[in-house]
Tab-separated table of C-alpha atoms and ligand atoms in Angstrom:
chain	number	residue	atom	x	y	z
A	137	MET	CA	95.497	59.357	93.527
A	138	SER	CA	96.201	62.511	91.466
A	139	ARG	CA	93.031	64.449	92.448
A	140	PRO	CA	92.905	66.013	95.489
A	141	ASP	CA	89.890	65.256	97.607
A	142	TYR	CA	87.795	68.521	98.557
A	143	ALA	CA	85.533	66.951	100.798
A	144	GLU	CA	88.177	66.789	103.740
A	145	LYS	CA	88.441	69.661	105.975
A	146	ILE	CA	92.152	69.525	105.054
A	147	PRO	CA	92.004	68.932	100.975
A	148	ASN	CA	94.749	66.574	100.017
A	149	ASN	CA	95.543	63.549	97.660
A	150	VAL	CA	97.677	61.204	99.828
A	151	GLY	CA	94.340	59.814	101.616
A	152	LEU	CA	94.049	61.685	104.595
A	153	ALA	CA	90.455	60.269	104.859
A	154	GLU	CA	92.510	56.087	105.577
A	155	ASP	CA	94.470	57.227	108.153
A	156	ARG	CA	92.831	58.827	111.290
A	157	ARG	CA	96.274	59.330	113.467
A	158	LEU	CA	97.797	61.741	110.992
A	159	ARG	CA	94.695	63.507	109.992
A	160	ARG	CA	93.622	64.231	113.381
A	161	ALA	CA	97.521	65.079	114.401
A	162	LEU	CA	97.196	67.607	111.133
A	163	GLU	CA	93.480	68.655	111.913
A	164	SER	CA	95.007	69.808	115.327
A	165	TRP	CA	97.737	71.764	113.752
A	166	GLN	CA	94.945	73.526	110.913
A	167	PRO	CA	93.705	76.201	113.641
A	168	ASP	CA	97.331	76.950	114.373
A	169	PHE	CA	98.267	77.719	110.943
A	170	LEU	CA	95.182	80.027	110.798
A	171	SER	CA	95.956	82.055	113.632
A	172	TRP	CA	99.165	82.263	112.300
A	173	TRP	CA	97.713	83.642	109.136
A	174	GLU	CA	95.552	86.273	110.772
A	175	THR	CA	98.037	87.743	112.655
A	176	MET	CA	101.458	87.398	110.340
A	177	GLY	CA	99.582	87.263	107.135
A	178	PRO	CA	98.433	89.770	104.687
A	179	ALA	CA	97.517	92.556	107.352
A	180	LEU	CA	95.290	94.464	104.195
A	181	PRO	CA	91.551	93.854	104.858
A	182	THR	CA	90.126	92.239	102.020
A	183	GLN	CA	86.387	90.600	101.295
A	184	ASP	CA	87.563	88.036	98.658
A	185	VAL	CA	90.597	87.673	96.082
A	186	TYR	CA	90.611	86.021	92.564
A	187	LEU	CA	92.729	82.993	94.086
A	188	ARG	CA	93.752	79.802	91.825
A	189	THR	CA	93.467	77.014	93.693
A	190	ALA	CA	95.283	73.272	92.912
A	191	ILE	CA	92.329	70.592	91.748
A	192	ASP	CA	94.602	68.479	90.184
A	193	VAL	CA	98.416	68.135	90.251
A	194	ARG	CA	98.864	66.654	86.476
A	195	GLY	CA	98.683	68.907	83.048
A	196	GLU	CA	97.617	72.078	82.445
A	197	GLY	CA	93.611	72.144	83.855
A	198	TRP	CA	95.545	71.621	87.034
A	199	ALA	CA	94.039	74.622	89.031
A	200	GLN	CA	90.469	76.376	89.178
A	201	PHE	CA	90.369	80.061	89.500
A	202	GLY	CA	87.363	82.048	91.623
A	203	HIS	CA	87.097	85.227	93.917
A	204	VAL	CA	87.308	83.219	97.742
A	205	PRO	CA	87.771	85.423	101.074
A	206	MET	CA	91.385	84.739	102.151
A	207	ARG	CA	90.574	83.186	105.191
A	208	ASP	CA	88.900	80.306	103.106
A	209	TYR	CA	91.445	79.559	100.766
A	210	ARG	CA	92.088	75.446	100.984
A	211	TRP	CA	94.765	74.984	102.098
A	212	GLY	CA	96.165	71.672	101.254
A	213	ILE	CA	98.540	69.045	100.560
A	214	PHE	CA	98.768	68.024	97.311
A	215	LEU	CA	102.136	65.630	95.872
A	216	ALA	CA	102.871	64.314	92.134
A	217	ASP	CA	101.689	61.350	91.232
A	218	ARG	CA	103.895	58.248	91.875
A	219	ASN	CA	105.902	56.425	89.660
A	220	PRO	CA	106.059	53.167	91.051
A	221	ASP	CA	109.059	52.104	88.833
A	222	ARG	CA	111.086	55.120	90.199
A	223	ARG	CA	114.676	54.332	91.111
A	224	ILE	CA	117.530	56.270	93.310
A	225	ALA	CA	119.254	58.933	90.041
A	226	PHE	CA	123.035	59.345	91.980
A	227	GLY	CA	124.734	59.347	94.761
A	228	GLN	CA	125.589	55.761	97.083
A	229	HIS	CA	122.089	54.280	96.562
A	230	LYS	CA	121.912	55.461	92.596
A	231	GLY	CA	119.903	52.300	91.032
A	232	ASP	CA	117.975	51.550	93.969
A	233	PRO	CA	114.228	51.473	94.444
A	234	ALA	CA	112.963	55.262	95.651
A	235	TRP	CA	112.480	55.052	99.560
A	236	GLN	CA	109.252	55.365	100.690
A	237	LYS	CA	109.481	55.637	104.653
A	238	VAL	CA	112.708	57.657	105.659
A	239	PRO	CA	115.971	55.188	106.794
A	240	GLY	CA	116.551	55.538	110.386
A	241	GLU	CA	119.832	56.033	109.224
A	242	TYR	CA	119.189	59.705	107.261
A	243	ARG	CA	116.728	60.677	109.686
A	244	ALA	CA	118.053	63.695	111.317
A	245	GLU	CA	119.148	64.784	108.196
A	246	LEU	CA	115.930	64.638	106.065
A	247	GLN	CA	114.364	66.114	108.993
A	248	ARG	CA	116.240	69.439	109.005
A	249	LEU	CA	116.691	70.107	105.334
A	250	ILE	CA	112.628	69.824	104.818
A	251	VAL	CA	112.575	72.183	108.384
A	252	ILE	CA	114.907	74.278	106.899
A	253	GLN	CA	112.970	74.593	103.708
A	254	GLY	CA	109.878	74.783	105.599
A	255	ASP	CA	110.967	77.466	107.047
A	256	THR	CA	111.102	79.615	104.258
A	257	GLU	CA	107.687	79.210	103.254
A	258	PRO	CA	106.095	81.469	106.180
A	259	ALA	CA	108.760	83.709	106.343
A	260	SER	CA	107.986	85.362	102.509
A	261	VAL	CA	104.446	85.397	103.912
A	262	GLU	CA	105.649	87.987	106.601
A	263	GLN	CA	108.512	89.902	105.152
A	264	GLN	CA	105.382	90.957	102.702
A	265	ARG	CA	102.768	91.077	104.739
A	266	ASN	CA	102.272	94.584	104.781
A	267	LEU	CA	102.563	95.308	100.900
A	268	GLY	CA	99.205	95.113	100.367
A	269	ALA	CA	98.556	98.288	101.452
A	270	THR	CA	100.822	100.476	98.696
A	271	ALA	CA	99.552	97.793	95.977
A	272	PRO	CA	100.354	99.802	92.306
A	273	SER	CA	97.078	97.726	91.006
A	274	LEU	CA	94.450	95.231	91.945
A	275	TYR	CA	96.088	93.014	89.506
A	276	ASP	CA	99.638	93.473	91.515
A	277	LEU	CA	97.571	93.128	94.660
A	278	ARG	CA	95.693	89.813	93.761
A	279	ASN	CA	99.323	88.508	92.451
A	280	LEU	CA	100.671	89.579	96.235
A	281	PHE	CA	98.108	87.661	97.730
A	282	GLN	CA	98.945	84.390	95.484
A	283	VAL	CA	101.897	84.013	96.525
A	284	ASN	CA	101.118	84.630	99.531
A	285	VAL	CA	98.504	81.532	99.932
A	286	GLU	CA	100.933	79.294	97.947
A	287	GLU	CA	103.781	79.985	100.066
A	288	GLY	CA	100.955	79.000	103.529
A	289	ARG	CA	100.613	75.974	100.952
A	290	HIS	CA	104.161	75.129	100.896
A	291	LEU	CA	104.180	75.390	104.570
A	292	TRP	CA	101.486	73.146	104.576
A	293	ALA	CA	103.492	70.886	101.906
A	294	MET	CA	106.487	71.006	104.242
A	295	VAL	CA	104.191	70.153	107.270
A	296	TYR	CA	102.752	67.136	105.708
A	297	LEU	CA	105.897	65.220	106.116
A	298	LEU	CA	107.219	66.115	109.406
A	299	HIS	CA	103.742	64.727	110.809
A	300	ALA	CA	103.630	61.422	108.258
A	301	TYR	CA	107.581	60.917	108.911
A	302	PHE	CA	109.142	62.236	111.661
A	303	GLY	CA	106.935	61.728	114.160
A	304	ARG	CA	106.848	63.934	117.185
A	305	GLU	CA	109.775	65.407	116.964
A	306	GLY	CA	108.425	66.230	113.612
A	307	ARG	CA	105.461	67.584	114.845
A	308	ALA	CA	107.506	69.762	117.118
A	309	GLU	CA	109.327	71.318	114.376
A	310	ALA	CA	105.721	71.617	112.730
A	311	GLU	CA	104.519	74.297	115.628
A	312	GLU	CA	108.049	75.599	115.474
A	313	LEU	CA	107.249	76.748	112.404
A	314	LEU	CA	104.659	78.858	113.410
A	315	HIS	CA	106.606	80.273	116.353
A	316	ARG	CA	109.942	81.684	114.612
A	317	ASN	CA	108.829	85.039	112.898
A	318	SER	CA	110.905	86.680	110.158
A	319	GLY	CA	112.958	90.053	111.658
A	320	SER	CA	112.161	88.427	115.068
A	321	GLN	CA	114.952	89.410	117.819
A	322	ASP	CA	114.282	86.438	120.118
A	323	SER	CA	113.527	83.880	117.382
A	324	PRO	CA	114.453	85.033	113.863
A	325	ARG	CA	114.054	82.993	110.554
A	326	ILE	CA	116.545	80.169	110.097
A	327	LEU	CA	118.287	81.899	106.812
A	328	GLY	CA	119.293	85.642	106.824
A	329	ALA	CA	117.314	86.660	103.816
A	330	PHE	CA	114.558	85.961	105.159
A	331	ASN	CA	114.825	87.890	107.769
A	332	GLU	CA	115.464	91.142	105.760
A	333	GLU	CA	112.316	93.613	105.301
A	334	THR	CA	110.375	93.655	101.627
A	335	PRO	CA	109.311	97.363	102.726
A	336	ASP	CA	108.178	98.673	99.001
A	337	TRP	CA	106.831	96.944	95.569
A	338	LEU	CA	110.819	97.294	93.634
A	339	SER	CA	111.751	94.764	96.506
A	340	PHE	CA	108.671	92.585	96.489
A	341	TYR	CA	109.599	92.392	92.755
A	342	MET	CA	112.903	91.687	93.175
A	343	PHE	CA	112.342	89.229	96.149
A	344	THR	CA	110.217	87.275	94.178
A	345	TYR	CA	112.799	87.406	90.967
A	346	PHE	CA	115.788	86.328	92.695
A	347	THR	CA	114.856	85.126	96.447
A	348	ASP	CA	112.164	82.659	95.047
A	349	ARG	CA	114.327	81.568	92.068
A	350	ASP	CA	116.472	80.620	94.844
A	351	GLY	CA	113.681	78.448	96.068
A	352	LYS	CA	113.037	77.088	92.614
A	353	TYR	CA	116.902	75.894	92.584
A	354	GLN	CA	116.522	74.520	96.480
A	355	LEU	CA	113.238	72.586	95.247
A	356	GLY	CA	115.214	71.605	92.034
A	357	THR	CA	117.459	69.764	94.559
A	358	LEU	CA	115.175	67.810	97.066
A	359	LYS	CA	112.948	66.637	93.765
A	360	GLU	CA	115.514	64.260	93.111
A	361	SER	CA	115.694	63.257	96.680
A	362	ALA	CA	115.516	59.467	96.860
A	363	PHE	CA	112.810	59.872	99.585
A	364	ASP	CA	110.384	59.535	97.335
A	365	PRO	CA	107.233	61.727	99.273
A	366	LEU	CA	109.785	64.469	99.619
A	367	SER	CA	110.346	64.433	95.964
A	368	ARG	CA	106.736	64.064	94.530
A	369	THR	CA	106.338	67.372	97.307
A	370	CYS	CA	109.065	69.425	96.143
A	371	GLU	CA	107.349	68.471	92.107
A	372	PHE	CA	104.267	70.261	92.772
A	373	MET	CA	105.884	73.586	94.509
A	374	LEU	CA	107.498	73.578	91.376
A	375	LYS	CA	104.788	73.810	89.623
A	376	GLU	CA	102.783	76.407	91.633
A	377	GLU	CA	106.425	78.355	91.858
A	378	ALA	CA	106.228	79.132	87.791
A	379	HIS	CA	103.726	81.920	88.998
A	380	HIS	CA	105.744	83.088	91.473
A	381	MET	CA	108.675	83.793	89.541
A	382	MET	CA	106.470	85.301	86.349
A	383	VAL	CA	105.420	87.887	89.007
A	384	GLY	CA	109.201	89.100	90.059
A	385	THR	CA	110.062	88.947	85.860
A	386	THR	CA	107.340	90.785	84.692
A	387	GLY	CA	107.569	93.077	88.068
A	388	VAL	CA	110.921	94.245	87.126
A	389	ASP	CA	110.293	94.547	83.349
A	390	ARG	CA	107.362	96.748	84.206
A	391	VAL	CA	109.227	99.065	86.367
A	392	VAL	CA	112.021	99.245	83.631
A	393	GLU	CA	109.560	100.234	80.838
A	394	ARG	CA	108.535	102.737	82.623
A	395	THR	CA	111.097	104.401	83.673
A	396	ALA	CA	112.625	104.127	79.797
A	397	GLN	CA	109.074	105.382	78.582
A	398	VAL	CA	109.835	108.426	81.165
A	399	MET	CA	113.314	108.493	80.517
A	400	ILE	CA	112.685	109.420	76.472
A	401	GLU	CA	109.588	111.161	77.002
A	402	ASN	CA	111.791	113.561	79.404
A	403	ASP	CA	114.994	112.949	77.771
A	404	THR	CA	116.572	112.611	81.122
A	405	ASP	CA	118.098	109.577	83.468
A	406	ASP	CA	117.009	111.758	86.402
A	407	VAL	CA	113.262	110.857	86.644
A	408	ALA	CA	112.931	110.867	89.947
A	409	ALA	CA	111.310	114.095	89.607
A	410	LEU	CA	109.132	112.775	87.189
A	411	GLY	CA	108.047	110.000	89.463
A	412	ALA	CA	109.734	107.195	88.121
A	413	ILE	CA	113.077	105.106	89.761
A	414	PRO	CA	115.954	105.978	88.120
A	415	LEU	CA	118.182	103.373	86.633
A	416	ASN	CA	120.685	103.422	89.256
A	417	VAL	CA	117.952	102.746	91.864
A	418	ILE	CA	117.119	100.116	90.085
A	419	GLN	CA	120.280	98.172	90.259
A	420	LYS	CA	120.984	99.253	93.318
A	421	TYR	CA	118.010	97.369	94.528
A	422	LEU	CA	119.249	94.092	91.850
A	423	ASN	CA	122.249	94.026	93.471
A	424	PHE	CA	121.086	93.894	97.161
A	425	HIS	CA	118.699	90.844	96.030
A	426	TYR	CA	121.139	89.171	94.111
A	427	SER	CA	123.820	89.307	96.416
A	428	VAL	CA	121.878	88.226	99.362
A	429	SER	CA	120.352	85.428	97.677
A	430	LEU	CA	123.779	84.155	96.648
A	431	ASP	CA	124.777	83.924	100.161
A	432	LEU	CA	121.629	81.409	100.414
A	433	PHE	CA	123.437	78.922	98.574
A	434	GLY	CA	125.630	78.602	101.373
A	435	GLY	CA	129.528	78.090	101.617
A	436	GLU	CA	131.275	77.255	98.195
A	437	THR	CA	132.485	74.046	99.452
A	438	SER	CA	130.398	71.848	102.332
A	439	THR	CA	131.305	68.026	103.503
A	440	ASN	CA	127.476	67.878	105.048
A	441	VAL	CA	126.183	68.957	101.352
A	442	ALA	CA	128.866	66.729	100.344
A	443	ASN	CA	127.673	63.831	102.376
A	444	TYR	CA	123.417	64.303	101.514
A	445	TYR	CA	124.273	63.570	97.689
A	446	THR	CA	126.565	60.431	98.553
A	447	ALA	CA	123.520	59.623	100.708
A	448	GLY	CA	120.555	60.616	98.259
A	449	LEU	CA	119.278	62.930	100.235
A	450	LYS	CA	119.567	65.838	97.666
A	451	GLY	CA	120.706	65.851	94.361
A	452	ARG	CA	121.714	68.266	91.711
A	453	TRP	CA	119.471	70.929	89.455
A	454	LEU	CA	118.244	68.278	86.855
A	455	GLU	CA	120.161	65.490	87.958
A	456	GLU	CA	119.348	63.241	85.458
A	457	ARG	CA	120.602	65.534	82.705
A	458	ARG	CA	123.878	65.652	83.698
A	459	LYS	CA	126.105	62.969	81.677
A	460	ASP	CA	128.424	61.685	84.351
A	461	ASP	CA	128.497	58.495	86.983
A	462	HIS	CA	126.186	60.315	89.333
A	463	GLN	CA	128.752	59.353	91.923
A	464	LEU	CA	131.225	62.318	91.401
A	465	THR	CA	133.496	60.453	93.563
A	466	SER	CA	136.798	61.028	91.399
A	467	ASP	CA	135.569	63.757	89.749
A	468	SER	CA	136.603	68.025	90.656
A	469	ILE	CA	135.459	71.488	90.189
A	470	MET	CA	136.976	74.803	90.108
A	471	VAL	CA	135.366	77.264	93.337
A	472	ASP	CA	135.559	80.724	94.446
A	473	ALA	CA	137.765	81.337	96.851
A	474	LEU	CA	140.340	83.736	98.206
A	475	VAL	CA	143.945	82.689	96.777
A	476	ASP	CA	146.786	84.402	98.390
A	477	GLY	CA	144.407	86.613	99.737
A	478	ALA	CA	142.608	88.027	95.964
A	479	ILE	CA	139.477	87.118	94.341
A	480	GLY	CA	140.434	83.933	92.372
A	481	GLN	CA	139.498	80.173	92.519
A	482	THR	CA	140.365	76.664	93.682
A	483	GLU	CA	140.755	73.050	92.743
A	484	VAL	CA	138.041	71.043	94.364
A	485	MET	CA	136.594	67.313	94.812
A	486	ALA	CA	132.976	67.724	92.981
A	487	LEU	CA	131.144	66.541	95.865
A	488	THR	CA	132.403	69.038	97.861
A	489	GLY	CA	131.696	72.136	95.522
A	490	LEU	CA	127.953	71.296	94.986
A	491	ASN	CA	126.966	74.313	96.478
A	492	THR	CA	128.817	75.939	94.332
A	493	ASP	CA	127.421	73.480	91.310
A	494	LEU	CA	124.004	75.305	92.032
A	495	ARG	CA	124.879	78.365	92.326
A	496	ARG	CA	126.305	78.533	89.250
A	497	GLU	CA	122.879	77.271	87.606
A	498	TYR	CA	121.787	79.784	89.577
A	499	ILE	CA	123.328	82.604	88.315
A	500	ALA	CA	122.728	81.427	84.363
A	501	ASP	CA	119.509	81.496	85.324
A	502	CYS	CA	119.275	85.124	86.535
A	503	SER	CA	121.188	86.355	83.562
A	504	GLY	CA	118.547	85.529	81.358
A	505	GLY	CA	116.399	88.650	83.246
A	506	VAL	CA	119.337	90.782	83.298
A	507	LYS	CA	119.129	90.138	79.423
A	508	ARG	CA	115.751	90.407	78.620
A	509	TRP	CA	115.250	94.270	81.168
A	510	ASN	CA	118.705	95.388	78.981
A	511	LYS	CA	116.255	94.515	75.935
A	512	ILE	CA	113.707	96.388	76.971
A	513	LEU	CA	116.129	99.514	77.323
A	514	ALA	CA	117.598	98.698	73.801
A	515	ASP	CA	114.223	98.724	72.564
A	516	ALA	CA	113.195	101.706	73.779
A	517	GLY	CA	117.089	103.089	72.247
A	518	LEU	CA	118.600	103.847	75.680
A	519	PRO	CA	122.080	102.882	75.842
A	520	GLN	CA	122.646	101.932	79.537
A	521	ARG	CA	122.098	98.338	81.002
A	522	LEU	CA	121.671	96.533	83.819
A	523	TYR	CA	124.418	94.058	85.288
A	524	LEU	CA	124.379	91.371	87.926
A	525	PRO	CA	126.983	92.202	90.264
A	526	HIS	CA	130.288	90.190	90.807
A	527	VAL	CA	130.012	87.274	92.917
A	528	ALA	CA	132.168	88.490	95.512
A	529	PHE	CA	129.950	91.657	95.299
A	530	ASN	CA	128.446	91.998	99.424
A	531	ARG	CA	128.304	88.358	100.388
A	532	LYS	CA	127.993	87.434	104.131
A	533	VAL	CA	128.214	83.586	103.538
A	534	GLY	CA	131.001	81.750	101.734
A	535	ALA	CA	135.059	82.624	100.253
A	536	PHE	CA	133.719	86.540	100.507
A	537	ALA	CA	132.483	87.188	103.295
A	538	GLY	CA	135.470	88.409	104.582
A	539	ILE	CA	136.152	90.844	102.175
A	540	GLU	CA	134.632	93.596	100.154
A	541	ALA	CA	134.214	93.898	96.610
A	542	SER	CA	133.242	96.504	94.177
A	543	PRO	CA	130.250	94.967	91.951
A	544	GLY	CA	133.276	94.686	89.004
A	545	GLY	CA	134.699	92.536	91.314
A	546	GLU	CA	137.944	94.636	92.524
A	547	MET	CA	138.585	94.124	95.855
A	548	LEU	CA	138.345	97.107	98.007
A	549	SER	CA	139.514	98.367	101.705
A	550	ALA	CA	136.888	98.688	104.400
A	551	GLY	CA	137.476	102.140	103.754
A	552	GLU	CA	136.616	102.146	100.343
A	553	TRP	CA	133.963	100.082	100.549
A	554	ALA	CA	132.166	102.531	103.590
A	555	ALA	CA	133.034	105.691	101.914
A	556	ARG	CA	131.159	103.763	97.717
A	557	ARG	CA	128.786	101.303	99.014
A	558	GLY	CA	125.785	104.008	98.683
A	559	GLN	CA	126.636	103.658	95.236
A	560	TRP	CA	126.068	100.619	95.225
A	561	LEU	CA	123.665	99.437	97.678
A	562	PRO	CA	120.191	101.337	98.182
A	563	THR	CA	120.904	103.778	100.527
A	564	GLY	CA	118.792	105.734	103.030
A	565	THR	CA	117.991	108.483	100.975
A	566	ASP	CA	116.874	105.918	98.187
A	567	LYS	CA	114.225	103.474	100.658
A	568	THR	CA	112.853	106.484	101.541
A	569	PHE	CA	112.353	108.063	97.917
A	570	VAL	CA	111.581	104.307	96.629
A	571	ARG	CA	108.286	104.263	99.519
A	572	SER	CA	107.148	107.852	98.700
A	573	LEU	CA	106.365	106.544	95.313
A	574	MET	CA	104.187	103.666	96.798
A	575	ARG	CA	101.017	104.468	97.461
A	576	PRO	CA	97.916	102.416	96.854
A	577	VAL	CA	95.876	102.377	93.295
A	578	TYR	CA	92.655	100.127	94.282
A	579	GLU	CA	90.973	101.569	91.610
A	580	ARG	CA	90.105	98.896	88.479
A	581	GLY	CA	91.945	99.615	85.803
A	582	LYS	CA	94.479	101.646	87.289
A	583	ILE	CA	98.374	101.900	88.173
A	584	ALA	CA	100.951	103.701	89.705
A	585	ALA	CA	102.972	106.721	87.658
A	586	TRP	CA	106.249	104.002	88.655
A	587	VAL	CA	105.262	100.840	86.380
A	588	ALA	CA	103.795	99.866	83.246
A	589	PRO	CA	100.817	97.596	83.364
A	590	PRO	CA	101.093	94.105	82.407
A	591	ARG	CA	100.699	92.548	78.937
A	592	ASN	CA	98.175	89.971	80.308
A	593	GLY	CA	96.020	89.842	83.094
A	594	ILE	CA	95.934	86.559	85.169
A	595	ASN	CA	93.289	83.303	83.667
A	596	SER	CA	93.185	85.225	80.547
A	597	GLN	CA	91.418	88.322	82.601
A	598	PRO	CA	91.603	91.911	81.139
A	599	PHE	CA	94.006	94.017	83.539
A	600	ASP	CA	90.628	95.893	84.692
A	601	TYR	CA	89.085	92.898	86.227
A	602	ASP	CA	88.222	93.046	89.857
A	603	TYR	CA	90.783	90.999	90.909
A	604	VAL	CA	90.325	92.088	94.648
A	605	HIS	CA	86.988	93.417	96.704
A	606	LEU	CA	88.618	95.164	99.165
A	607	ALA	CA	86.709	94.655	102.676
B	702	FE2	FE1	107.421	78.636	98.340
B	703	FE2	FE1	107.453	81.084	95.584
């Protein structure tokens, strides 16, 4: 069954109509979700927003677009189609049929993986709660809300799994997902980057580029899971995630484009007084978001992750395209490490180095963004370039957590770091400056001065379309 049933109170393609107990459990979680959305979701009052809603899980026409009051958005449960012949692609159960139920021996680990993924989804909605007040255009405002409703739906996706497969404990975890809050003193979100603020739109574009992209890679590993319902859930989430990546990629494109324009027109690097964001400030924001996102991949080595892989719970990025035995019991990998106190690498078992493998896939993907932003600079005739900082820069997790390094990868004493960090990470002054540019532009077809308009609108609509009706 691929087409969701919209006659149900909770739209779904998992046959909720036939499972009264599960349906009742989820329907009793639904009002809690809605009150969370009201108190922690987008703060800007709107009448309606031009949003896409999934109507299928396959092919081109999987979503429909229309103006909807956000409160009435049809958050639902959509899994990619089941492949009845699917077999486990890696680990010690390689070749066995994929699991339709949770094996008792892996219950705790699977639940933990789902909770950690689930926790990030509402966290980003909370982080972005106040951005509507300063949107640079109605187009951007609509994209923010689209990302928000879909992160809300991703929470539904994980809560469905908890309710359907993890009994009473799963239901308790589903409640907790609404009680923890981003940045809260008493009950913060699980992962560090999801407790950082997203106070301005440059941060939002960087977040959707770098941090949502971490999400893409995590989902990619869970899509390989032997637990088939988790795999199918993640497969469909990845389809939605592509739009979030687009918002980040083109968002940074447009900031760089505008900055380049103002630099050329005025023949200066110092564009702050002209209402654009200087390239060095863009670089500092990039440094920050990239380095905190690298931390999300965990330590360079992990026996937990090795065990998840061997058990079949979590695979590698594009597992089935890898040309090896998919068990990795006799392979090795070089991972980043402190070697005699210096930044270096060391060889470990491939299984324990899986976090490094995933982080490297992610880094390669991130360098694609830098390439396109540099092309914008080159095409404008500017010699300056953006770059990804060294993997040891500003790390709080893993081998380099205890040291300080420059973006070039040079080790620094605590004193040198303290003296120079303001050259590399946003300072209070930089943040205040960026915030000072953030004034809302809610007029159709208009845009703030610090960012270029997009090349294309949404769903073939023009840029000056009425994407959002404010209340
Ligand atoms: Fe998500
Ligand atoms: Fe996302």
